[in-house]
PDB file of C-alpha atoms in Angstrom:
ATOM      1  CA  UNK A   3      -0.445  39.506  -0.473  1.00  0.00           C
ATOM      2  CA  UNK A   4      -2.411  37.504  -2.756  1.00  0.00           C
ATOM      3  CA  UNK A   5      -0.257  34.721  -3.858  1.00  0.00           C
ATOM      4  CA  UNK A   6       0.743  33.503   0.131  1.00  0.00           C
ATOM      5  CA  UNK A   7      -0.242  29.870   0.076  1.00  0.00           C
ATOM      6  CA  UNK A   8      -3.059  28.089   2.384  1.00  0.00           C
ATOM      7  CA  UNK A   9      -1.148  26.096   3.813  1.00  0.00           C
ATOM      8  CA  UNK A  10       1.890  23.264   3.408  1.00  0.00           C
ATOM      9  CA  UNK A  11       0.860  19.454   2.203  1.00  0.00           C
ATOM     10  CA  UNK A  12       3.335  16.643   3.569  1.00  0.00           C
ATOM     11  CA  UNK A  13       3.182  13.811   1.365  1.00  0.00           C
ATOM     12  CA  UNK A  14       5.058  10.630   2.948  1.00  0.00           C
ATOM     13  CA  UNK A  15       5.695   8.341   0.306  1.00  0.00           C
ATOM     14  CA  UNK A  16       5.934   5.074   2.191  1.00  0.00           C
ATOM     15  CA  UNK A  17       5.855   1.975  -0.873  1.00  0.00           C
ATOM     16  CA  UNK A  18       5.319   0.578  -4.097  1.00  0.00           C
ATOM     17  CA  UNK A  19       3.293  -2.483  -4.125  1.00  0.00           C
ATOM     18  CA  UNK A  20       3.526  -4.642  -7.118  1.00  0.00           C
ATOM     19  CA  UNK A  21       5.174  -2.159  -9.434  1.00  0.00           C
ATOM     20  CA  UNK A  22       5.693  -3.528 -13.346  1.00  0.00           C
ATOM     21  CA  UNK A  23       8.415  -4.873 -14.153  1.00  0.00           C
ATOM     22  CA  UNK A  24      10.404  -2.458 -17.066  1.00  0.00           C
ATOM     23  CA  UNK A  25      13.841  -4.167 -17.568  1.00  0.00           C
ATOM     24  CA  UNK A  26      14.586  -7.830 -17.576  1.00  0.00           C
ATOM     25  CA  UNK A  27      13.457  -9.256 -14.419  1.00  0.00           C
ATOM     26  CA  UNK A  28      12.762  -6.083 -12.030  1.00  0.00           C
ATOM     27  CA  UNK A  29      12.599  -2.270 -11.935  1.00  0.00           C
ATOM     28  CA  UNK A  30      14.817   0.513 -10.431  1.00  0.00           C
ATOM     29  CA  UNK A  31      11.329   2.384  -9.412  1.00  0.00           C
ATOM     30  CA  UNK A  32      11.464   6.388  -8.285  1.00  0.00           C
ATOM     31  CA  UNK A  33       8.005   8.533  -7.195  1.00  0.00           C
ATOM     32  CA  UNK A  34       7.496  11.843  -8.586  1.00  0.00           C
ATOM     33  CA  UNK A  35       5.062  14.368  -7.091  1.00  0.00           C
ATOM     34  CA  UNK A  36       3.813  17.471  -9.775  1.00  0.00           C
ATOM     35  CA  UNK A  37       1.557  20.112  -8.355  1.00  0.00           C
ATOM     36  CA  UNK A  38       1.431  23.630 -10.619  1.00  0.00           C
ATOM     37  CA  UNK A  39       4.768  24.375 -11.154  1.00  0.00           C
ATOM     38  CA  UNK A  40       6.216  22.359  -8.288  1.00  0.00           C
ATOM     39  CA  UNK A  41       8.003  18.699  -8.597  1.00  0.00           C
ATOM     40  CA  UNK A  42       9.518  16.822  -6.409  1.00  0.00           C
ATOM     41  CA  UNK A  43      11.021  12.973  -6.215  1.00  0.00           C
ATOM     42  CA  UNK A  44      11.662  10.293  -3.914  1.00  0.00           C
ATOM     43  CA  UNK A  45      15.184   8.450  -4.539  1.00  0.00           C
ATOM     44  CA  UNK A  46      15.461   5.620  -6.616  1.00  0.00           C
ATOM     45  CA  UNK A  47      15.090   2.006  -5.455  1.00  0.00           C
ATOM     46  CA  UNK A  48      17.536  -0.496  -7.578  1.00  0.00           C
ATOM     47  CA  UNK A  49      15.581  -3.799  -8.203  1.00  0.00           C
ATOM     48  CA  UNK A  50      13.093  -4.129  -6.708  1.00  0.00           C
ATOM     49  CA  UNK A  51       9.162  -3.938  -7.725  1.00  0.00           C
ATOM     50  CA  UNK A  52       8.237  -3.681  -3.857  1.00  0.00           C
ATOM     51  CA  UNK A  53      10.614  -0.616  -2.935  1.00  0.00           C
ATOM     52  CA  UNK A  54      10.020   0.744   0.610  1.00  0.00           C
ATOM     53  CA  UNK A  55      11.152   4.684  -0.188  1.00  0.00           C
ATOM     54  CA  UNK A  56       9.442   6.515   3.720  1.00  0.00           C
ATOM     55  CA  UNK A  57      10.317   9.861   2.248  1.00  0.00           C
ATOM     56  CA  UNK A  58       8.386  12.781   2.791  1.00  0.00           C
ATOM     57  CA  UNK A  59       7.718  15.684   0.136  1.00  0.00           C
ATOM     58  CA  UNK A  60       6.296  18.945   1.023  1.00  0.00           C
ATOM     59  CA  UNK A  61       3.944  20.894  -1.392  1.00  0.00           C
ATOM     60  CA  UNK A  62       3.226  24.407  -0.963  1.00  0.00           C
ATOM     61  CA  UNK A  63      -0.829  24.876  -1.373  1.00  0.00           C
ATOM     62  CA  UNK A  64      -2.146  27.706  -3.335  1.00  0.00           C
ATOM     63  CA  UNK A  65      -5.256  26.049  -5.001  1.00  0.00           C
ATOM     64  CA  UNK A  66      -6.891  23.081  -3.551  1.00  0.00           C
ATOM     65  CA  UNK A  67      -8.549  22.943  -7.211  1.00  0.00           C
ATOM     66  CA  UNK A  68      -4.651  21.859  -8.572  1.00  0.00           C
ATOM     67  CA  UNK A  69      -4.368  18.461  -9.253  1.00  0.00           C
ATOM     68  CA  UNK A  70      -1.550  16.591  -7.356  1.00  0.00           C
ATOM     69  CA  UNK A  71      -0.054  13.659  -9.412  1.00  0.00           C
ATOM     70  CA  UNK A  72       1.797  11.058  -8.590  1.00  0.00           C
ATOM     71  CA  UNK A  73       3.808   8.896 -11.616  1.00  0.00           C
ATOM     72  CA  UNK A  74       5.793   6.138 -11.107  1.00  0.00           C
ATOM     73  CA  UNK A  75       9.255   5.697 -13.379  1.00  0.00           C
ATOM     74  CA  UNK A  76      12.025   3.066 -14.091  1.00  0.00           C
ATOM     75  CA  UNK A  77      15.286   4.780 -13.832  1.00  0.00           C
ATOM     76  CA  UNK A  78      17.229   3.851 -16.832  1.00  0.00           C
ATOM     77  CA  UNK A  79      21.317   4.162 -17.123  1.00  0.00           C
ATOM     78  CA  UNK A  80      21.308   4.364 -20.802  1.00  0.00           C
ATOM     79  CA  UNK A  81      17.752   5.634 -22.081  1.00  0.00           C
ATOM     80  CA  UNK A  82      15.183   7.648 -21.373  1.00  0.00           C
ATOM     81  CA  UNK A  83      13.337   6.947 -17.860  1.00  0.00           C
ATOM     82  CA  UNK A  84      10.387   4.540 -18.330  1.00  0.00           C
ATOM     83  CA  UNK A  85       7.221   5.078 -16.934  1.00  0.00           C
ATOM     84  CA  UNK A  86       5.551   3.118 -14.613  1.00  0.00           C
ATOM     85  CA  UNK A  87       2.193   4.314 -14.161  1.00  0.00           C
ATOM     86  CA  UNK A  88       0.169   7.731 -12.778  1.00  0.00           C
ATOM     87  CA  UNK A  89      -2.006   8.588 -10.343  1.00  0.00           C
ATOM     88  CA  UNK A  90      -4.223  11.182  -8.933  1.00  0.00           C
ATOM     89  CA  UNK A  91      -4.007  12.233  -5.497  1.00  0.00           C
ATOM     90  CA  UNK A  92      -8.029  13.876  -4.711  1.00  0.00           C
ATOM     91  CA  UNK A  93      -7.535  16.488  -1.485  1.00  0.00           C
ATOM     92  CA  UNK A  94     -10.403  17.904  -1.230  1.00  0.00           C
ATOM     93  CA  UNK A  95     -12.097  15.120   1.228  1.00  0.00           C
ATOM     94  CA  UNK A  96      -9.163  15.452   3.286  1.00  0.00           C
ATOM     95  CA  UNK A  97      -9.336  19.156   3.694  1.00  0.00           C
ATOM     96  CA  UNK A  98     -13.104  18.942   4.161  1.00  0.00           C
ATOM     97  CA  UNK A  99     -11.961  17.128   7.590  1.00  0.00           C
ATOM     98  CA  UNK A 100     -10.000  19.813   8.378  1.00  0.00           C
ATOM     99  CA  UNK A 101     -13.458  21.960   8.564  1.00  0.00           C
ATOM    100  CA  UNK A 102     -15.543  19.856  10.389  1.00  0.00           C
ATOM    101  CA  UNK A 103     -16.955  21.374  13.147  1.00  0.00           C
ATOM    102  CA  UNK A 104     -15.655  19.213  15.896  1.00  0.00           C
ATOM    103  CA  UNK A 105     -12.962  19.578  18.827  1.00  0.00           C
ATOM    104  CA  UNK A 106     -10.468  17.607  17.865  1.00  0.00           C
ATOM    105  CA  UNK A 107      -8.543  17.602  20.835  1.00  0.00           C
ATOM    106  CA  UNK A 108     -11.288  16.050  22.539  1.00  0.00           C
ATOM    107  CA  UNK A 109     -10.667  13.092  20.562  1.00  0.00           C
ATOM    108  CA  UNK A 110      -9.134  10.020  21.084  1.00  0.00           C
ATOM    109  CA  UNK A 111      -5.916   9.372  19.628  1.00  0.00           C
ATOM    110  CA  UNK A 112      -6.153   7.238  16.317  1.00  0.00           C
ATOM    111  CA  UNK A 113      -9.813   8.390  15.880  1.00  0.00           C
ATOM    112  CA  UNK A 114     -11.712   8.132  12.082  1.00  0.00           C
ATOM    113  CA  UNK A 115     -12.850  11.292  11.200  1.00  0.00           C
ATOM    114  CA  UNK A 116     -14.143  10.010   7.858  1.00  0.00           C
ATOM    115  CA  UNK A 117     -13.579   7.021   5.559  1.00  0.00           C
ATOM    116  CA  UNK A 118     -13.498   7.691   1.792  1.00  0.00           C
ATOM    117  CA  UNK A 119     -13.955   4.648  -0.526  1.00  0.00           C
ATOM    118  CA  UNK A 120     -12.306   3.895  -3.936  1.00  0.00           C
ATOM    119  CA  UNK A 121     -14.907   4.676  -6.874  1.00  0.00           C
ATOM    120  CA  UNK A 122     -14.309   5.888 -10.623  1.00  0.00           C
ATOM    121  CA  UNK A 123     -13.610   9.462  -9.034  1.00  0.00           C
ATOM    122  CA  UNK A 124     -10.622   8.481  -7.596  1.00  0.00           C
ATOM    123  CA  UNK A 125      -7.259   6.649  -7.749  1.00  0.00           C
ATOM    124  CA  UNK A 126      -8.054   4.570  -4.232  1.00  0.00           C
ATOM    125  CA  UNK A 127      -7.260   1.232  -4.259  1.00  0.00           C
ATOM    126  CA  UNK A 128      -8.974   0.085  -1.074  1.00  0.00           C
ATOM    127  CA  UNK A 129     -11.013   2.265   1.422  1.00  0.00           C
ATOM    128  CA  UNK A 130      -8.962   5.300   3.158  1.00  0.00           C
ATOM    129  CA  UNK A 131      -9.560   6.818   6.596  1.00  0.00           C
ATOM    130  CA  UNK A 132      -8.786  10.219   7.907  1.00  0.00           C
ATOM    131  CA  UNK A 133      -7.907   9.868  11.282  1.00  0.00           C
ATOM    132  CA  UNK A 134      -6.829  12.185  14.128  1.00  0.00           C
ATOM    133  CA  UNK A 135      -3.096  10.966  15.111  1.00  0.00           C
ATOM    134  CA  UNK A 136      -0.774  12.618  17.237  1.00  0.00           C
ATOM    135  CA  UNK A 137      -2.472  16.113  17.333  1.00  0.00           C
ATOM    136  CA  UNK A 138      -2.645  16.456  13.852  1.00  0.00           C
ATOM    137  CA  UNK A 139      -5.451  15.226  10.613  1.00  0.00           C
ATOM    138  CA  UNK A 140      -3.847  12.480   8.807  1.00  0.00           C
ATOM    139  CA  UNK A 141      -4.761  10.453   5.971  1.00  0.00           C
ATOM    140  CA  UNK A 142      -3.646   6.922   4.697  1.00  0.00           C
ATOM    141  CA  UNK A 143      -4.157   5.816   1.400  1.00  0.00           C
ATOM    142  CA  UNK A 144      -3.272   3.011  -1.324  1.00  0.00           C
ATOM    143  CA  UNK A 145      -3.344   5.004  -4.645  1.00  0.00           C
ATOM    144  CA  UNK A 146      -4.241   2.192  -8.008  1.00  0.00           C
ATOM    145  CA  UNK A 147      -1.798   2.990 -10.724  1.00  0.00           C
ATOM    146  CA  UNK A 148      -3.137   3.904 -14.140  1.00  0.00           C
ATOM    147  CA  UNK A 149      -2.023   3.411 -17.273  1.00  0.00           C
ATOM    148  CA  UNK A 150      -0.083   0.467 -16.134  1.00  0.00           C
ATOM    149  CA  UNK A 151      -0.459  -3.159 -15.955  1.00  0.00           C
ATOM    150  CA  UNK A 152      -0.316  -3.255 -12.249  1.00  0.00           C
ATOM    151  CA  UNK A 153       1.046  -1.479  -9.300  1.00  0.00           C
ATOM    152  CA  UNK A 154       0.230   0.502  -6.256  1.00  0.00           C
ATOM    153  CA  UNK A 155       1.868   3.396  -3.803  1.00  0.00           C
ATOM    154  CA  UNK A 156       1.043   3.576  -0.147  1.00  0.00           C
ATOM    155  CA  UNK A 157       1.154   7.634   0.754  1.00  0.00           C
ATOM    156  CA  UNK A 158       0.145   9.603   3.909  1.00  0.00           C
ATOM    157  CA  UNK A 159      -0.984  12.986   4.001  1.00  0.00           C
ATOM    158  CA  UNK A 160      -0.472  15.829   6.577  1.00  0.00           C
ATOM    159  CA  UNK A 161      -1.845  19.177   6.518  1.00  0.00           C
ATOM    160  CA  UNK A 162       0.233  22.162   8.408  1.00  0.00           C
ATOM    161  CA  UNK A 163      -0.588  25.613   8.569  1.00  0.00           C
ATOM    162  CA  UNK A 164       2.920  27.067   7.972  1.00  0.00           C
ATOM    163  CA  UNK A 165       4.100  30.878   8.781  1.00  0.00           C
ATOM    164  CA  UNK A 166       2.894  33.259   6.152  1.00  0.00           C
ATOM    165  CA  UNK A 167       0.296  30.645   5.018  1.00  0.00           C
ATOM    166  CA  UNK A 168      -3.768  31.770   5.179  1.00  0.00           C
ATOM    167  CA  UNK A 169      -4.520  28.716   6.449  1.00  0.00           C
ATOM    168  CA  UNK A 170      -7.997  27.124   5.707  1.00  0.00           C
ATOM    169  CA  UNK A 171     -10.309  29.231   7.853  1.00  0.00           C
ATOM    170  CA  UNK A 172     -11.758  26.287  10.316  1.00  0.00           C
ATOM    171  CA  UNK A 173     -11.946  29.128  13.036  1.00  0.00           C
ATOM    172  CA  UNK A 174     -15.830  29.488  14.078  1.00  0.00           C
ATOM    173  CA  UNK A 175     -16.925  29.409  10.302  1.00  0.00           C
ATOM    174  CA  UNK A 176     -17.875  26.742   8.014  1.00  0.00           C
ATOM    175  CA  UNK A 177     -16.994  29.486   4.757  1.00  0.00           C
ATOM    176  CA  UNK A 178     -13.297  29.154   3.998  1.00  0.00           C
ATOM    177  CA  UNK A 179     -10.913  30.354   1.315  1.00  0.00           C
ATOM    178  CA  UNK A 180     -10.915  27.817  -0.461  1.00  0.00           C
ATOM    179  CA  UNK A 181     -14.572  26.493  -1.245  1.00  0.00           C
ATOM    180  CA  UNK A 182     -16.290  27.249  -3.812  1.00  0.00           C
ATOM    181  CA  UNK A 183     -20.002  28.837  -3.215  1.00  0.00           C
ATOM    182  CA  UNK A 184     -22.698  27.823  -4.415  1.00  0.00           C
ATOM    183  CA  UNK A 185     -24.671  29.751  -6.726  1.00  0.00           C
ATOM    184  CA  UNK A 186     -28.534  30.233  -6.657  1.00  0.00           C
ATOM    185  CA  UNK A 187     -30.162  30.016  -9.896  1.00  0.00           C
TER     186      UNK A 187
END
């Protein structure tokens, strides 16, 4: 079956840091996650530009070449919602962990597997490390807001190979589903 996904994408959406401010004083900030035809939100924070929301979403993965975003908005009682800024979540350096050719259970707890830092590429706000945590590939990261004044949203990522998913193909083989190959001209 062709449309079975790779694999399932926990996003923990942990804070906002320094959201903008979109009524008098404060902001009633909320996260929403978009990926294909997939959206999902955190719960809404009442004033406060610093909101601490530690809710996971879970994404279904299909194409690692689908852009996840991430937007910010100010829940409003009497208008539309205003937004707060966007973001661009990049997975492909965290899924190229997941085919490294190491034994991960041979390493130690907490252990960097790679560091990726901010650049014009990406939404990273300061440098993020993928680390091996509790058995599984993790990744922490402070996404910049764009197209907003200020603001920023601490995430985590977690990769799981769910039943009925085709996984990512780390077994023995550097060739998965999901990269691309490179042509020879």
């Amino acid at each position: 079956m062709e449309d079975k996904p790779l694999g399932i994408l926990r996003v923990h959406v942990k804070r906002g840091i320094n959201l903008a401010i979109r009524d008098a004083t404060t902001s009633d900030p909320y996260v929403v996650i978009t990926l294909a035809n997939q959206k999902l939100k955190t719960r809404v924070i009442n004033n406060n530009c610093n909101p601490v929301w530690n809710e996971q979403l879970t994404l279904s993965i299909k194409d690692v070449n689908d852009p996840i975003r991430l937007t910010v908005f100010d829940k409003d009682r009497f208008s539309g919602d205003d937004k707060m800024g966007d973001g661009e979540i990049d997975l492909k350096p965290f899924l190229e962990a997941h085919q490294m050719e190491l034994d991960f259970q041979k390493l130690p707890n907490g252990c960097a597997i790679k560091r990726i830092r901010p650049g014009r590429t990406n939404c990273l706000a300061e440098e993020s490390s993928i680390t091996w945590s509790n058995g599984k590939i993790k990744q922490d990261m402070i996404l910049r807001l764009k197209n907003v004044e200020c603001g920023e949203v601490e995430i985590m990522l977690e990769w799981t190979d769910g039943p009925g998913c085709k996984g990512l193909g780390r077994e023995g083989s550097k060739k998965t589903p999901w990269m691309p190959t490179k042509r020879m001209d």
